[in-house]
Amino acid sequence: MRRSMPHRIWVGLVPTLLLAACGHDLFEGTQRTIEVDDVEELYAAVADADHEGFVIQLAQGRYVLTARAPDQSERPHGGMLRLRTGMKLVGAERRRDGDGDGIPDHLGAGPNPVFAEAGTETVIDGYQISPPVLPVPDCSGTGPSFADPVVQLAPNTALRGLTILGGPNLAVGEGAEQYRPGTSLETVVESTVIQGGPLVMTFGNTGCSARSQQSTLTVTGSVFYGASGVALSVVNYQTGGGAGGAPKVTATIRESLFFGNGTGLAIRGGSSGTRNGVATVYVDDTRFDDNGSHLLVMGGFGNSTTIATAGNQANVVVTDAYFGRYTGSRGIQIYGGATPTGIAGTDRKHGQCEPALAAAREGTRRHGGDLGHRSRRR
């Protein structure tokens, strides 16, 4: 919403800002677009219920999220951004790919990672907010509580050409109170740099209302860094074992970078009270570097006080992943079922992992240089 035209809305083709050669279907065709120049315009654009299906085009700049508006009134949801169905956040950032591997180049010297060309930086800064902590109940109505993300996803949402800084918060995720409960998620992340801690991004089917969801994530040309825990968690979580419960989550990750995290990518078929959950993840031409561990795969993890985690599956295909330096004891970890210390009553036999990843791990070989290991399965 440019100042000269406070409600400027236009219809046209979304500009191509990607390093990747082609975009996703969510960005193709004619789009309704609203332009924003500052954080107040961004808040207003996202909050408007009439903006479902809109592209929110962010001008170059820094959008610092705050818990209070300029008049000192409290913002809804602690100042986080809750996207609406079909909403796409598109920034102005451009990437470089000097070696042609499709992965964004690191452009800056010093401790702060720089992946945007000078003059195109479009940063959503969540350091100053504290998103609400909400319960995630299973079908019995009980469950733990977690903090919501800085940017909450909704069905058919997308991020492109941005840097999102979660600071001490989860940067991007589905959230505890979903925008359209029971509706499967389809999310696209393209040419986006995301930082957070202890988690950078979560994606999956969460809570009882998601027990039959089949959700899909596509990541291309993006960067995940800075998590003390997990950079990207793909999981069916706390969905319960009610009738019709068989949640599925599928993620495809291409030409992206995971670095400086406790764990780069974690995949769980089901966690803490999910039955018949399936997680399928395809990783292609993606680099994992300087993580405590690069890849953690579990069929089932944790348990519920009401149901066992029987029947969980984590189906993973690693087609072309580059595993670089890491400081942890293991770069790739695969478990059928596991439990954290302190959770009583968990059956460690629950859950299974399909053999595709195990075969890929057995085929891991030295690749040379800083890449360390390369795992290939065609």
Coordinates of C-alpha atoms in Angstrom, one line a residue:
M1 CA 0.0 0.0 0.0
R2 CA 2.0 2.9 -1.3
R3 CA 1.6 6.1 0.6
S4 CA 0.4 7.9 -2.6
M5 CA -2.3 5.3 -3.0
P6 CA -3.1 3.9 0.4
H7 CA -5.2 1.0 -1.0
R8 CA -3.3 0.4 -4.2
I9 CA -4.2 -3.1 -5.5
W10 CA -3.2 -4.3 -8.9
V11 CA -3.7 -7.4 -10.9
G12 CA -0.9 -8.9 -13.0
L13 CA 1.9 -11.4 -13.2
V14 CA 4.1 -11.7 -10.1
P15 CA 7.6 -10.5 -10.8
T16 CA 10.2 -13.3 -11.1
L17 CA 12.8 -12.8 -8.3
L18 CA 14.2 -16.3 -8.1
L19 CA 17.6 -17.8 -8.6
A20 CA 15.8 -20.9 -9.7
A21 CA 14.9 -21.4 -13.4
C22 CA 11.2 -22.0 -12.8
G23 CA 8.6 -21.2 -10.2
H24 CA 5.8 -23.1 -8.5
D25 CA 2.2 -23.3 -9.6
L26 CA 1.1 -21.1 -6.7
F27 CA 3.0 -18.2 -8.3
E28 CA 1.8 -18.8 -11.9
G29 CA -0.9 -16.9 -13.7
T30 CA -2.7 -13.7 -12.8
Q31 CA -2.4 -12.6 -9.2
R32 CA -4.2 -10.0 -7.1
T33 CA -1.3 -8.0 -5.5
I34 CA -1.1 -5.3 -2.9
E35 CA 2.2 -3.4 -2.4
V36 CA 3.5 -2.4 1.1
D37 CA 6.4 -0.1 2.0
D38 CA 6.6 -0.3 5.8
V39 CA 5.7 -2.6 8.7
E40 CA 2.3 -0.9 9.5
E41 CA 1.2 -1.4 5.9
L42 CA 2.4 -5.0 6.1
Y43 CA 0.4 -5.6 9.3
A44 CA -2.7 -4.0 7.7
A45 CA -2.4 -6.1 4.5
V46 CA -2.1 -9.4 6.3
A47 CA -4.9 -8.7 8.8
D48 CA -7.5 -7.8 6.1
A49 CA -9.9 -10.7 5.7
D50 CA -10.5 -9.6 2.1
H51 CA -6.9 -10.3 1.2
E52 CA -7.2 -14.1 1.0
G53 CA -5.4 -15.2 -2.1
F54 CA -3.5 -12.0 -2.5
V55 CA 0.2 -11.5 -3.1
I56 CA 1.7 -9.1 -0.6
Q57 CA 4.6 -7.4 -2.4
L58 CA 7.1 -6.0 0.1
A59 CA 9.4 -3.2 -1.1
Q60 CA 13.0 -3.4 -0.2
G61 CA 13.6 -2.6 3.5
R62 CA 13.5 -3.8 7.0
Y63 CA 10.1 -4.7 8.6
V64 CA 10.6 -4.8 12.4
L65 CA 7.6 -6.6 14.0
T66 CA 6.6 -5.2 17.4
A67 CA 4.1 -6.3 20.2
R68 CA 2.6 -2.8 20.3
A69 CA 1.3 -0.4 17.6
P70 CA 2.6 3.2 17.4
D71 CA -0.3 4.2 19.6
Q72 CA 0.9 1.7 22.2
S73 CA -2.2 -0.6 21.8
E74 CA -1.3 -4.3 21.8
R75 CA -1.2 -6.0 18.5
P76 CA -3.2 -9.2 18.0
H77 CA -1.3 -12.4 18.6
G78 CA 1.7 -10.7 20.1
G79 CA 2.7 -9.0 16.9
M80 CA 3.2 -12.2 14.8
L81 CA 2.0 -12.4 11.2
R82 CA -0.9 -14.9 10.7
L83 CA -1.2 -15.4 6.9
R84 CA -4.6 -16.0 5.4
T85 CA -5.5 -18.8 2.9
G86 CA -3.8 -18.3 -0.4
M87 CA -1.6 -15.4 0.8
K88 CA 1.9 -15.1 -0.6
L89 CA 4.6 -12.8 0.9
V90 CA 7.0 -11.7 -1.9
G91 CA 10.1 -9.6 -1.2
A92 CA 12.6 -7.9 -3.5
E93 CA 15.7 -9.9 -2.7
R94 CA 17.9 -11.2 -5.4
R95 CA 20.5 -14.0 -5.1
R96 CA 23.7 -14.9 -6.8
D97 CA 24.8 -18.4 -7.9
G98 CA 28.4 -18.0 -9.1
D99 CA 29.2 -21.8 -9.2
G100 CA 25.9 -22.8 -10.9
D101 CA 24.9 -25.3 -8.3
G102 CA 21.5 -23.6 -7.7
I103 CA 22.3 -22.9 -4.0
P104 CA 22.4 -19.2 -3.1
D105 CA 25.9 -17.8 -2.6
H106 CA 27.0 -16.3 0.7
L107 CA 27.8 -12.7 -0.3
G108 CA 29.0 -11.1 3.0
A109 CA 32.1 -11.3 5.1
G110 CA 31.9 -11.4 8.9
P111 CA 29.6 -13.1 11.4
N112 CA 26.2 -12.1 9.9
P113 CA 25.2 -14.1 6.8
V114 CA 24.4 -12.1 3.7
F115 CA 22.6 -13.8 0.8
A116 CA 20.8 -10.8 -0.8
E117 CA 22.4 -8.5 -3.4
A118 CA 23.0 -5.0 -2.0
G119 CA 19.9 -2.8 -2.4
T120 CA 17.4 -5.6 -2.5
E121 CA 17.4 -6.6 1.1
T122 CA 13.8 -7.3 2.3
V123 CA 13.9 -8.4 6.0
I124 CA 11.0 -9.4 8.3
D125 CA 12.6 -9.0 11.7
G126 CA 10.9 -10.9 14.6
Y127 CA 13.5 -10.3 17.3
Q128 CA 11.3 -7.9 19.3
I129 CA 8.2 -10.0 19.6
S130 CA 7.1 -12.9 21.8
P131 CA 4.4 -14.9 20.0
P132 CA 1.8 -16.5 22.3
V133 CA 2.3 -19.8 23.9
L134 CA -0.7 -22.0 23.1
P135 CA -1.7 -25.7 23.8
V136 CA -1.6 -28.3 21.0
P137 CA -4.2 -30.9 22.1
D138 CA -4.6 -34.3 20.7
C139 CA -8.1 -35.9 20.2
S140 CA -8.4 -36.4 24.0
G141 CA -8.2 -32.7 24.5
T142 CA -4.8 -32.8 26.3
G143 CA -1.4 -31.9 25.1
P144 CA 1.7 -29.6 25.6
S145 CA 1.9 -25.9 24.8
F146 CA 4.3 -24.3 22.4
A147 CA 5.0 -20.8 21.2
D148 CA 3.6 -19.8 17.9
P149 CA 5.9 -18.7 15.0
V150 CA 6.7 -15.2 13.8
V151 CA 5.1 -16.0 10.5
Q152 CA 2.2 -18.5 10.7
L153 CA 1.3 -20.5 7.6
A154 CA -2.2 -21.1 6.2
P155 CA -3.5 -23.3 3.3
N156 CA -1.9 -22.5 0.0
T157 CA 0.6 -19.9 1.3
A158 CA 4.0 -19.0 -0.1
L159 CA 7.2 -17.1 0.7
R160 CA 9.6 -15.7 -1.9
G161 CA 12.5 -13.3 -2.1
L162 CA 12.7 -12.6 1.7
T163 CA 14.8 -12.9 4.7
I164 CA 12.9 -13.8 7.9
L165 CA 14.6 -13.4 11.2
G166 CA 12.9 -15.3 14.1
G167 CA 15.5 -14.2 16.6
P168 CA 14.9 -16.3 19.7
N169 CA 11.6 -17.5 18.2
L170 CA 10.4 -20.1 15.8
A171 CA 10.4 -18.1 12.5
V172 CA 7.9 -20.0 10.3
G173 CA 5.4 -22.7 11.1
E174 CA 1.8 -23.9 11.1
G175 CA 1.1 -22.7 14.6
A176 CA -1.1 -24.2 17.3
E177 CA -4.4 -22.5 16.3
Q178 CA -4.5 -23.1 12.5
Y179 CA -6.2 -20.6 10.3
R180 CA -8.5 -23.2 8.7
P181 CA -8.5 -26.2 11.1
G182 CA -8.8 -29.5 9.3
T183 CA -7.6 -28.1 5.9
S184 CA -4.4 -29.5 4.4
L185 CA -1.5 -27.2 4.0
E186 CA 0.3 -26.5 0.7
T187 CA 3.3 -24.2 1.2
V188 CA 6.0 -23.0 -1.1
V189 CA 9.3 -21.5 0.1
E190 CA 11.4 -20.1 -2.7
S191 CA 14.6 -18.0 -2.6
T192 CA 14.0 -17.2 1.1
V193 CA 16.6 -17.0 4.0
I194 CA 15.2 -18.0 7.4
Q195 CA 16.8 -17.8 10.8
G196 CA 15.4 -18.9 14.1
G197 CA 16.0 -20.5 17.4
P198 CA 15.7 -23.1 18.8
L199 CA 13.7 -24.0 15.7
V200 CA 13.8 -22.2 12.3
M201 CA 10.7 -23.7 10.7
T202 CA 8.2 -26.4 11.3
F203 CA 5.9 -27.9 8.8
G204 CA 3.3 -30.7 9.2
N205 CA 0.0 -31.7 10.5
T206 CA -0.5 -30.6 14.1
G207 CA -3.3 -31.4 16.6
C208 CA -6.5 -33.5 16.4
S209 CA -8.1 -31.4 13.7
A210 CA -5.2 -32.3 11.4
R211 CA -5.5 -36.1 11.8
S212 CA -6.6 -36.6 8.2
Q213 CA -4.7 -33.8 6.6
Q214 CA -2.3 -34.4 3.6
S215 CA 0.0 -31.5 3.5
T216 CA 2.8 -30.6 1.1
L217 CA 5.9 -28.4 1.4
T218 CA 8.1 -27.3 -1.5
V219 CA 11.5 -25.6 -0.8
T220 CA 13.7 -24.3 -3.5
G221 CA 16.8 -22.1 -3.4
S222 CA 16.5 -21.2 0.2
V223 CA 18.7 -21.1 3.4
F224 CA 18.0 -22.3 6.9
Y225 CA 20.4 -21.3 9.7
G226 CA 21.0 -20.4 13.3
A227 CA 18.8 -23.0 15.1
S228 CA 20.2 -24.3 18.4
G229 CA 17.8 -27.2 17.9
V230 CA 16.3 -28.1 14.5
A231 CA 16.4 -25.9 11.4
L232 CA 13.4 -27.6 9.6
S233 CA 11.1 -30.1 11.3
V234 CA 8.8 -32.1 9.1
V235 CA 6.4 -34.0 11.3
N236 CA 2.9 -35.2 12.1
Y237 CA 2.4 -34.1 15.7
Q238 CA -0.2 -34.8 18.4
T239 CA -2.8 -35.7 15.8
G240 CA -4.3 -38.5 17.9
G241 CA -5.8 -41.8 16.9
G242 CA -9.4 -41.0 16.2
A243 CA -11.5 -42.3 13.3
G244 CA -10.0 -41.6 9.9
G245 CA -6.7 -40.6 11.4
A246 CA -3.9 -41.1 8.8
P247 CA -2.0 -37.8 8.4
K248 CA 0.5 -37.5 5.7
V249 CA 3.1 -34.8 5.1
T250 CA 5.3 -34.6 2.0
A251 CA 8.3 -32.2 1.5
T252 CA 10.5 -31.7 -1.5
I253 CA 13.7 -29.7 -0.8
R254 CA 15.9 -28.7 -3.7
E255 CA 19.0 -26.5 -4.2
S256 CA 19.0 -25.2 -0.6
L257 CA 21.4 -24.8 2.3
F258 CA 21.3 -25.8 5.9
F259 CA 24.1 -24.5 8.0
G260 CA 25.0 -23.6 11.6
N261 CA 22.2 -25.5 13.2
G262 CA 22.0 -28.1 16.0
T263 CA 20.3 -30.4 13.5
G264 CA 19.7 -29.5 9.9
L265 CA 16.6 -31.5 8.9
A266 CA 14.4 -33.6 11.2
I267 CA 11.7 -35.9 9.8
R268 CA 9.2 -37.8 12.0
G269 CA 6.4 -39.9 10.7
G270 CA 4.6 -39.3 13.9
S271 CA 5.4 -37.6 17.2
S272 CA 3.8 -37.6 20.7
G273 CA 0.5 -39.2 19.9
T274 CA 0.1 -39.8 16.2
R275 CA -1.3 -43.0 14.7
N276 CA -0.7 -44.1 11.0
G277 CA 1.3 -41.0 10.3
V278 CA 3.5 -40.9 7.1
A279 CA 6.3 -38.4 6.4
T280 CA 7.9 -38.5 2.9
V281 CA 10.7 -36.1 2.2
Y282 CA 12.7 -35.8 -1.0
V283 CA 16.1 -34.0 -0.8
D284 CA 17.8 -33.0 -4.1
D285 CA 21.0 -31.0 -4.7
T286 CA 20.9 -29.6 -1.2
R287 CA 23.9 -28.8 1.0
F288 CA 24.2 -29.4 4.8
D289 CA 27.2 -27.7 6.4
D290 CA 28.4 -27.0 9.9
N291 CA 25.4 -28.5 11.7
G292 CA 25.7 -30.6 14.9
S293 CA 24.0 -33.3 12.9
H294 CA 22.7 -33.0 9.4
L295 CA 19.7 -35.3 9.1
L296 CA 17.5 -37.0 11.8
V297 CA 14.9 -39.4 10.7
M298 CA 12.4 -41.2 13.0
G299 CA 9.4 -43.3 12.3
G300 CA 7.9 -42.6 15.7
F301 CA 9.0 -40.4 18.5
G302 CA 7.7 -39.8 22.0
N303 CA 4.3 -41.0 23.1
S304 CA 0.8 -40.0 24.3
T305 CA -1.0 -40.6 27.5
T306 CA -4.0 -41.8 25.5
I307 CA -2.6 -43.7 22.5
A308 CA 0.5 -45.5 21.5
T309 CA 2.5 -44.2 18.5
A310 CA 2.0 -47.4 16.6
G311 CA 2.0 -47.3 12.8
N312 CA 4.1 -44.2 12.2
Q313 CA 6.3 -44.2 9.2
A314 CA 9.1 -41.8 8.0
N315 CA 9.6 -42.4 4.3
V316 CA 12.6 -40.5 3.0
V317 CA 14.3 -40.3 -0.4
V318 CA 17.7 -38.6 -0.5
T319 CA 18.4 -38.2 -4.2
D320 CA 21.4 -35.8 -4.1
A321 CA 22.3 -34.3 -0.7
Y322 CA 25.7 -32.9 0.1
F323 CA 26.8 -33.4 3.7
G324 CA 29.6 -31.1 4.8
R325 CA 31.3 -30.4 8.0
Y326 CA 29.6 -31.2 11.3
T327 CA 30.5 -31.1 15.0
G328 CA 28.1 -33.7 16.3
S329 CA 28.9 -37.4 16.8
R330 CA 26.8 -38.4 13.8
G331 CA 25.9 -36.7 10.6
I332 CA 22.9 -38.8 9.7
Q333 CA 20.7 -40.5 12.3
I334 CA 17.9 -43.0 11.5
Y335 CA 15.6 -44.7 14.0
G336 CA 12.4 -46.7 13.7
G337 CA 11.2 -45.5 17.1
A338 CA 12.7 -43.5 19.8
T339 CA 11.9 -41.7 23.0
P340 CA 13.5 -38.7 24.8
T341 CA 14.8 -39.3 28.3
G342 CA 12.2 -38.7 30.9
I343 CA 9.1 -39.8 29.0
A344 CA 7.8 -42.9 30.6
G345 CA 5.9 -45.7 29.0
T346 CA 7.1 -45.1 25.4
D347 CA 7.4 -48.3 23.4
R348 CA 10.7 -47.9 21.5
K349 CA 9.5 -50.5 18.9
H350 CA 6.7 -48.2 17.6
G351 CA 7.4 -46.6 14.3
Q352 CA 9.4 -47.6 11.2
C353 CA 11.6 -46.1 8.6
E354 CA 11.4 -47.1 5.0
P355 CA 14.7 -48.5 3.6
A356 CA 15.3 -45.8 1.0
L357 CA 17.3 -43.6 3.3
A358 CA 19.2 -46.5 4.9
A359 CA 20.3 -47.5 1.4
A360 CA 21.4 -44.0 0.7
R361 CA 23.4 -43.8 3.9
E362 CA 25.1 -47.1 3.1
G363 CA 26.2 -45.6 -0.2
T364 CA 27.6 -42.4 1.3
R365 CA 31.1 -41.8 0.1
R366 CA 33.8 -39.1 0.2
H367 CA 33.1 -36.3 -2.2
G368 CA 36.1 -34.1 -1.5
G369 CA 36.6 -30.5 -0.5
D370 CA 34.5 -28.8 2.0
L371 CA 31.4 -30.8 1.0
G372 CA 32.7 -33.7 3.0
H373 CA 30.2 -36.4 2.1
R374 CA 27.8 -36.8 -0.7
S375 CA 24.9 -39.2 -0.5
R376 CA 23.3 -40.1 -3.9
R377 CA 20.3 -42.4 -4.7
R378 CA 18.8 -42.4 -8.1

